[in-house]
Amino acid sequence: MKSDCMQTTTCQERKKDPIEMLHSGQLVKVCAPMVRYSKLAFRTLVRKYSCDLCYTPMIVAADFIRSIKARDSEFTTNQGDCPLIVQFAANDARILSDAARIVCPYANGIDINCGCPQRWALAEGYGACLINNPELVRDMVKQVRNQVENPRFSVSIKIR
């Protein structure tokens, strides 16, 4: 996982909490996750145009925790890339919570993709097929909440 951030300040300490932003009553500009586009360079650009909250592209949690190479290619950030939500594709609560713990120091939360309609994602048990398995989704949310020590770290679910 590459970080241009030289300081050890966590993301939660640097910027407003996404949940507080969304409950503020103010307009919040959000850059939703977009396949291949929501990488650091694009997020940096949209933040220059006053985007308040950015998401990463969907990252397969199993690959992310298994491989440093996958982490380095799929997740980059820097000090100005905040607040940030990392979107994961997952079908296993333990794997998702491990991935969440890895990104926790660099992000404000994670988003579980329960909406991707791509055939490959459905075949792997990710994305839209999770909507038919609410118990698994519940278990994934609970596992992340139990394993990530920061109570301000958000866990959200993308559905369509």
PDB file of C-alpha atoms in Angstrom:
ATOM      1  CA  MET A   1       0.000   0.000   0.000  1.00  0.00           C
ATOM      2  CA  LYS A   2       1.638   3.198  -1.123  1.00  0.00           C
ATOM      3  CA  SER A   3       1.140   6.399   0.783  1.00  0.00           C
ATOM      4  CA  ASP A   4       2.556   9.768  -0.130  1.00  0.00           C
ATOM      5  CA  CYS A   5       1.732  10.815   3.427  1.00  0.00           C
ATOM      6  CA  MET A   6       4.913  11.587   5.339  1.00  0.00           C
ATOM      7  CA  GLN A   7       3.202  12.167   8.668  1.00  0.00           C
ATOM      8  CA  THR A   8       1.672   9.430  10.779  1.00  0.00           C
ATOM      9  CA  THR A   9      -1.488  11.433  11.400  1.00  0.00           C
ATOM     10  CA  THR A  10      -4.512   9.262  10.816  1.00  0.00           C
ATOM     11  CA  CYS A  11      -7.201  10.184   8.347  1.00  0.00           C
ATOM     12  CA  GLN A  12      -9.821  10.525  11.079  1.00  0.00           C
ATOM     13  CA  GLU A  13      -7.754  13.195  12.845  1.00  0.00           C
ATOM     14  CA  ARG A  14      -7.169  15.285   9.727  1.00  0.00           C
ATOM     15  CA  LYS A  15     -10.641  15.874   8.367  1.00  0.00           C
ATOM     16  CA  LYS A  16     -14.292  15.866   9.203  1.00  0.00           C
ATOM     17  CA  ASP A  17     -15.997  12.576   9.895  1.00  0.00           C
ATOM     18  CA  PRO A  18     -18.115  11.440   6.884  1.00  0.00           C
ATOM     19  CA  ILE A  19     -21.080  10.600   9.123  1.00  0.00           C
ATOM     20  CA  GLU A  20     -20.983  14.074  10.675  1.00  0.00           C
ATOM     21  CA  MET A  21     -20.776  15.587   7.191  1.00  0.00           C
ATOM     22  CA  LEU A  22     -23.828  13.673   6.003  1.00  0.00           C
ATOM     23  CA  HIS A  23     -25.827  14.645   9.096  1.00  0.00           C
ATOM     24  CA  SER A  24     -24.792  18.320   9.010  1.00  0.00           C
ATOM     25  CA  GLY A  25     -27.680  19.455   6.837  1.00  0.00           C
ATOM     26  CA  GLN A  26     -25.159  20.963   4.420  1.00  0.00           C
ATOM     27  CA  LEU A  27     -24.661  19.902   0.816  1.00  0.00           C
ATOM     28  CA  VAL A  28     -22.039  17.148   0.652  1.00  0.00           C
ATOM     29  CA  LYS A  29     -20.348  16.517  -2.682  1.00  0.00           C
ATOM     30  CA  VAL A  30     -19.478  12.832  -3.021  1.00  0.00           C
ATOM     31  CA  CYS A  31     -17.365  11.121  -5.669  1.00  0.00           C
ATOM     32  CA  ALA A  32     -18.827   7.633  -5.842  1.00  0.00           C
ATOM     33  CA  PRO A  33     -16.684   4.597  -6.636  1.00  0.00           C
ATOM     34  CA  MET A  34     -16.046   4.215 -10.353  1.00  0.00           C
ATOM     35  CA  VAL A  35     -14.274   1.237 -11.894  1.00  0.00           C
ATOM     36  CA  ARG A  36     -10.722   2.184 -12.959  1.00  0.00           C
ATOM     37  CA  TYR A  37     -11.349   5.924 -12.419  1.00  0.00           C
ATOM     38  CA  SER A  38     -11.559   6.528  -8.677  1.00  0.00           C
ATOM     39  CA  LYS A  39      -7.836   6.063  -8.088  1.00  0.00           C
ATOM     40  CA  LEU A  40      -5.733   8.650  -6.268  1.00  0.00           C
ATOM     41  CA  ALA A  41      -5.035  10.917  -9.268  1.00  0.00           C
ATOM     42  CA  PHE A  42      -8.753  11.260 -10.048  1.00  0.00           C
ATOM     43  CA  ARG A  43      -9.659  11.767  -6.374  1.00  0.00           C
ATOM     44  CA  THR A  44      -7.024  14.504  -6.146  1.00  0.00           C
ATOM     45  CA  LEU A  45      -8.549  16.221  -9.170  1.00  0.00           C
ATOM     46  CA  VAL A  46     -12.143  16.120  -7.914  1.00  0.00           C
ATOM     47  CA  ARG A  47     -11.052  17.372  -4.498  1.00  0.00           C
ATOM     48  CA  LYS A  48      -9.625  20.452  -6.254  1.00  0.00           C
ATOM     49  CA  TYR A  49     -13.196  21.091  -7.404  1.00  0.00           C
ATOM     50  CA  SER A  50     -14.543  20.923  -3.833  1.00  0.00           C
ATOM     51  CA  CYS A  51     -15.518  17.273  -3.623  1.00  0.00           C
ATOM     52  CA  ASP A  52     -16.079  16.585   0.077  1.00  0.00           C
ATOM     53  CA  LEU A  53     -15.956  12.780   0.245  1.00  0.00           C
ATOM     54  CA  CYS A  54     -14.329  10.272  -2.109  1.00  0.00           C
ATOM     55  CA  TYR A  55     -14.529   6.519  -2.563  1.00  0.00           C
ATOM     56  CA  THR A  56     -11.895   4.217  -4.005  1.00  0.00           C
ATOM     57  CA  PRO A  57     -12.772   1.854  -6.834  1.00  0.00           C
ATOM     58  CA  MET A  58     -13.996  -1.561  -5.684  1.00  0.00           C
ATOM     59  CA  ILE A  59     -11.101  -3.636  -4.314  1.00  0.00           C
ATOM     60  CA  VAL A  60     -11.385  -7.407  -3.892  1.00  0.00           C
ATOM     61  CA  ALA A  61     -10.716  -7.893  -0.173  1.00  0.00           C
ATOM     62  CA  ALA A  62      -9.249 -11.401  -0.524  1.00  0.00           C
ATOM     63  CA  ASP A  63      -6.635 -10.239  -3.046  1.00  0.00           C
ATOM     64  CA  PHE A  64      -5.931  -7.145  -0.959  1.00  0.00           C
ATOM     65  CA  ILE A  65      -5.038  -9.053   2.204  1.00  0.00           C
ATOM     66  CA  ARG A  66      -3.231 -11.849   0.362  1.00  0.00           C
ATOM     67  CA  SER A  67      -0.811  -9.738  -1.679  1.00  0.00           C
ATOM     68  CA  ILE A  68       1.350  -6.715  -0.963  1.00  0.00           C
ATOM     69  CA  LYS A  69       1.525  -6.202  -4.730  1.00  0.00           C
ATOM     70  CA  ALA A  70      -2.275  -6.021  -4.891  1.00  0.00           C
ATOM     71  CA  ARG A  71      -2.341  -3.543  -1.996  1.00  0.00           C
ATOM     72  CA  ASP A  72       0.274  -1.358  -3.668  1.00  0.00           C
ATOM     73  CA  SER A  73      -1.506  -1.341  -7.021  1.00  0.00           C
ATOM     74  CA  GLU A  74      -5.093  -1.081  -5.783  1.00  0.00           C
ATOM     75  CA  PHE A  75      -4.832   1.356  -2.872  1.00  0.00           C
ATOM     76  CA  THR A  76      -2.814   4.558  -2.839  1.00  0.00           C
ATOM     77  CA  THR A  77      -3.495   7.666  -0.838  1.00  0.00           C
ATOM     78  CA  ASN A  78      -1.849  10.780   0.541  1.00  0.00           C
ATOM     79  CA  GLN A  79      -2.427  13.311   3.301  1.00  0.00           C
ATOM     80  CA  GLY A  80      -4.872  15.392   1.249  1.00  0.00           C
ATOM     81  CA  ASP A  81      -6.975  12.374   0.262  1.00  0.00           C
ATOM     82  CA  CYS A  82      -9.397  12.632   3.125  1.00  0.00           C
ATOM     83  CA  PRO A  83     -12.118  11.891   4.013  1.00  0.00           C
ATOM     84  CA  LEU A  84     -11.881   8.629   2.127  1.00  0.00           C
ATOM     85  CA  ILE A  85     -14.025   5.502   2.000  1.00  0.00           C
ATOM     86  CA  VAL A  86     -12.491   2.286   0.648  1.00  0.00           C
ATOM     87  CA  GLN A  87     -14.953   0.101  -1.218  1.00  0.00           C
ATOM     88  CA  PHE A  88     -14.428  -3.644  -0.918  1.00  0.00           C
ATOM     89  CA  ALA A  89     -15.875  -6.664  -2.671  1.00  0.00           C
ATOM     90  CA  ALA A  90     -16.052  -9.487  -0.144  1.00  0.00           C
ATOM     91  CA  ASN A  91     -17.949 -12.653   0.664  1.00  0.00           C
ATOM     92  CA  ASP A  92     -16.229 -13.550   3.939  1.00  0.00           C
ATOM     93  CA  ALA A  93     -16.500 -11.594   7.194  1.00  0.00           C
ATOM     94  CA  ARG A  94     -13.009 -12.400   8.463  1.00  0.00           C
ATOM     95  CA  ILE A  95     -11.337 -11.440   5.201  1.00  0.00           C
ATOM     96  CA  LEU A  96     -13.275  -8.181   5.043  1.00  0.00           C
ATOM     97  CA  SER A  97     -12.410  -7.281   8.628  1.00  0.00           C
ATOM     98  CA  ASP A  98      -8.720  -8.008   7.955  1.00  0.00           C
ATOM     99  CA  ALA A  99      -8.826  -5.693   4.929  1.00  0.00           C
ATOM    100  CA  ALA A 100     -10.618  -3.011   6.961  1.00  0.00           C
ATOM    101  CA  ARG A 101      -7.964  -3.158   9.670  1.00  0.00           C
ATOM    102  CA  ILE A 102      -5.245  -2.645   7.046  1.00  0.00           C
ATOM    103  CA  VAL A 103      -6.869   0.504   5.590  1.00  0.00           C
ATOM    104  CA  CYS A 104      -8.154   1.915   8.873  1.00  0.00           C
ATOM    105  CA  PRO A 105      -5.172   4.227   9.499  1.00  0.00           C
ATOM    106  CA  TYR A 106      -5.514   5.699   5.992  1.00  0.00           C
ATOM    107  CA  ALA A 107      -9.288   5.940   5.525  1.00  0.00           C
ATOM    108  CA  ASN A 108     -12.439   7.030   7.311  1.00  0.00           C
ATOM    109  CA  GLY A 109     -14.339   3.859   6.572  1.00  0.00           C
ATOM    110  CA  ILE A 110     -15.181   1.042   4.228  1.00  0.00           C
ATOM    111  CA  ASP A 111     -18.095   0.355   1.943  1.00  0.00           C
ATOM    112  CA  ILE A 112     -19.228  -3.186   1.155  1.00  0.00           C
ATOM    113  CA  ASN A 113     -20.226  -3.483  -2.485  1.00  0.00           C
ATOM    114  CA  CYS A 114     -23.608  -5.215  -2.610  1.00  0.00           C
ATOM    115  CA  GLY A 115     -24.559  -3.722  -5.948  1.00  0.00           C
ATOM    116  CA  CYS A 116     -22.029  -4.673  -8.624  1.00  0.00           C
ATOM    117  CA  PRO A 117     -23.896  -6.487 -11.424  1.00  0.00           C
ATOM    118  CA  GLN A 118     -20.812  -7.675 -13.343  1.00  0.00           C
ATOM    119  CA  ARG A 119     -20.827 -11.395 -14.143  1.00  0.00           C
ATOM    120  CA  TRP A 120     -17.379 -12.042 -12.680  1.00  0.00           C
ATOM    121  CA  ALA A 121     -18.419 -10.458  -9.348  1.00  0.00           C
ATOM    122  CA  LEU A 122     -21.631 -12.483  -9.188  1.00  0.00           C
ATOM    123  CA  ALA A 123     -19.732 -15.674 -10.015  1.00  0.00           C
ATOM    124  CA  GLU A 124     -17.338 -15.012  -7.101  1.00  0.00           C
ATOM    125  CA  GLY A 125     -20.170 -14.269  -4.663  1.00  0.00           C
ATOM    126  CA  TYR A 126     -19.541 -10.514  -4.585  1.00  0.00           C
ATOM    127  CA  GLY A 127     -21.653  -7.523  -5.453  1.00  0.00           C
ATOM    128  CA  ALA A 128     -25.354  -7.772  -6.215  1.00  0.00           C
ATOM    129  CA  CYS A 129     -25.680 -11.427  -5.235  1.00  0.00           C
ATOM    130  CA  LEU A 130     -25.019 -10.420  -1.598  1.00  0.00           C
ATOM    131  CA  ILE A 131     -28.411  -8.743  -1.476  1.00  0.00           C
ATOM    132  CA  ASN A 132     -29.849 -12.289  -1.377  1.00  0.00           C
ATOM    133  CA  ASN A 133     -27.718 -13.143   1.649  1.00  0.00           C
ATOM    134  CA  PRO A 134     -28.524 -10.511   4.311  1.00  0.00           C
ATOM    135  CA  GLU A 135     -27.165 -12.699   7.113  1.00  0.00           C
ATOM    136  CA  LEU A 136     -23.705 -12.697   5.519  1.00  0.00           C
ATOM    137  CA  VAL A 137     -23.850  -8.936   5.007  1.00  0.00           C
ATOM    138  CA  ARG A 138     -24.869  -8.502   8.662  1.00  0.00           C
ATOM    139  CA  ASP A 139     -22.000 -10.749   9.766  1.00  0.00           C
ATOM    140  CA  MET A 140     -19.506  -8.787   7.657  1.00  0.00           C
ATOM    141  CA  VAL A 141     -20.630  -5.473   9.159  1.00  0.00           C
ATOM    142  CA  LYS A 142     -20.517  -6.881  12.700  1.00  0.00           C
ATOM    143  CA  GLN A 143     -17.085  -8.439  12.194  1.00  0.00           C
ATOM    144  CA  VAL A 144     -15.608  -5.161  10.930  1.00  0.00           C
ATOM    145  CA  ARG A 145     -17.209  -3.229  13.804  1.00  0.00           C
ATOM    146  CA  ASN A 146     -15.803  -5.741  16.306  1.00  0.00           C
ATOM    147  CA  GLN A 147     -12.294  -5.834  14.815  1.00  0.00           C
ATOM    148  CA  VAL A 148     -11.661  -2.163  13.997  1.00  0.00           C
ATOM    149  CA  GLU A 149     -10.956  -0.325  17.216  1.00  0.00           C
ATOM    150  CA  ASN A 150     -11.781   3.165  15.957  1.00  0.00           C
ATOM    151  CA  PRO A 151     -15.479   3.827  16.746  1.00  0.00           C
ATOM    152  CA  ARG A 152     -15.562   6.634  14.138  1.00  0.00           C
ATOM    153  CA  PHE A 153     -14.553   4.250  11.327  1.00  0.00           C
ATOM    154  CA  SER A 154     -17.679   3.918   9.195  1.00  0.00           C
ATOM    155  CA  VAL A 155     -19.008   0.741   7.636  1.00  0.00           C
ATOM    156  CA  SER A 156     -21.539   1.219   4.848  1.00  0.00           C
ATOM    157  CA  ILE A 157     -23.214  -0.962   2.249  1.00  0.00           C
ATOM    158  CA  LYS A 158     -23.711  -0.101  -1.416  1.00  0.00           C
ATOM    159  CA  ILE A 159     -26.929  -1.520  -2.844  1.00  0.00           C
ATOM    160  CA  ARG A 160     -28.841  -0.948  -6.055  1.00  0.00           C
TER     161      ARG A 160
END
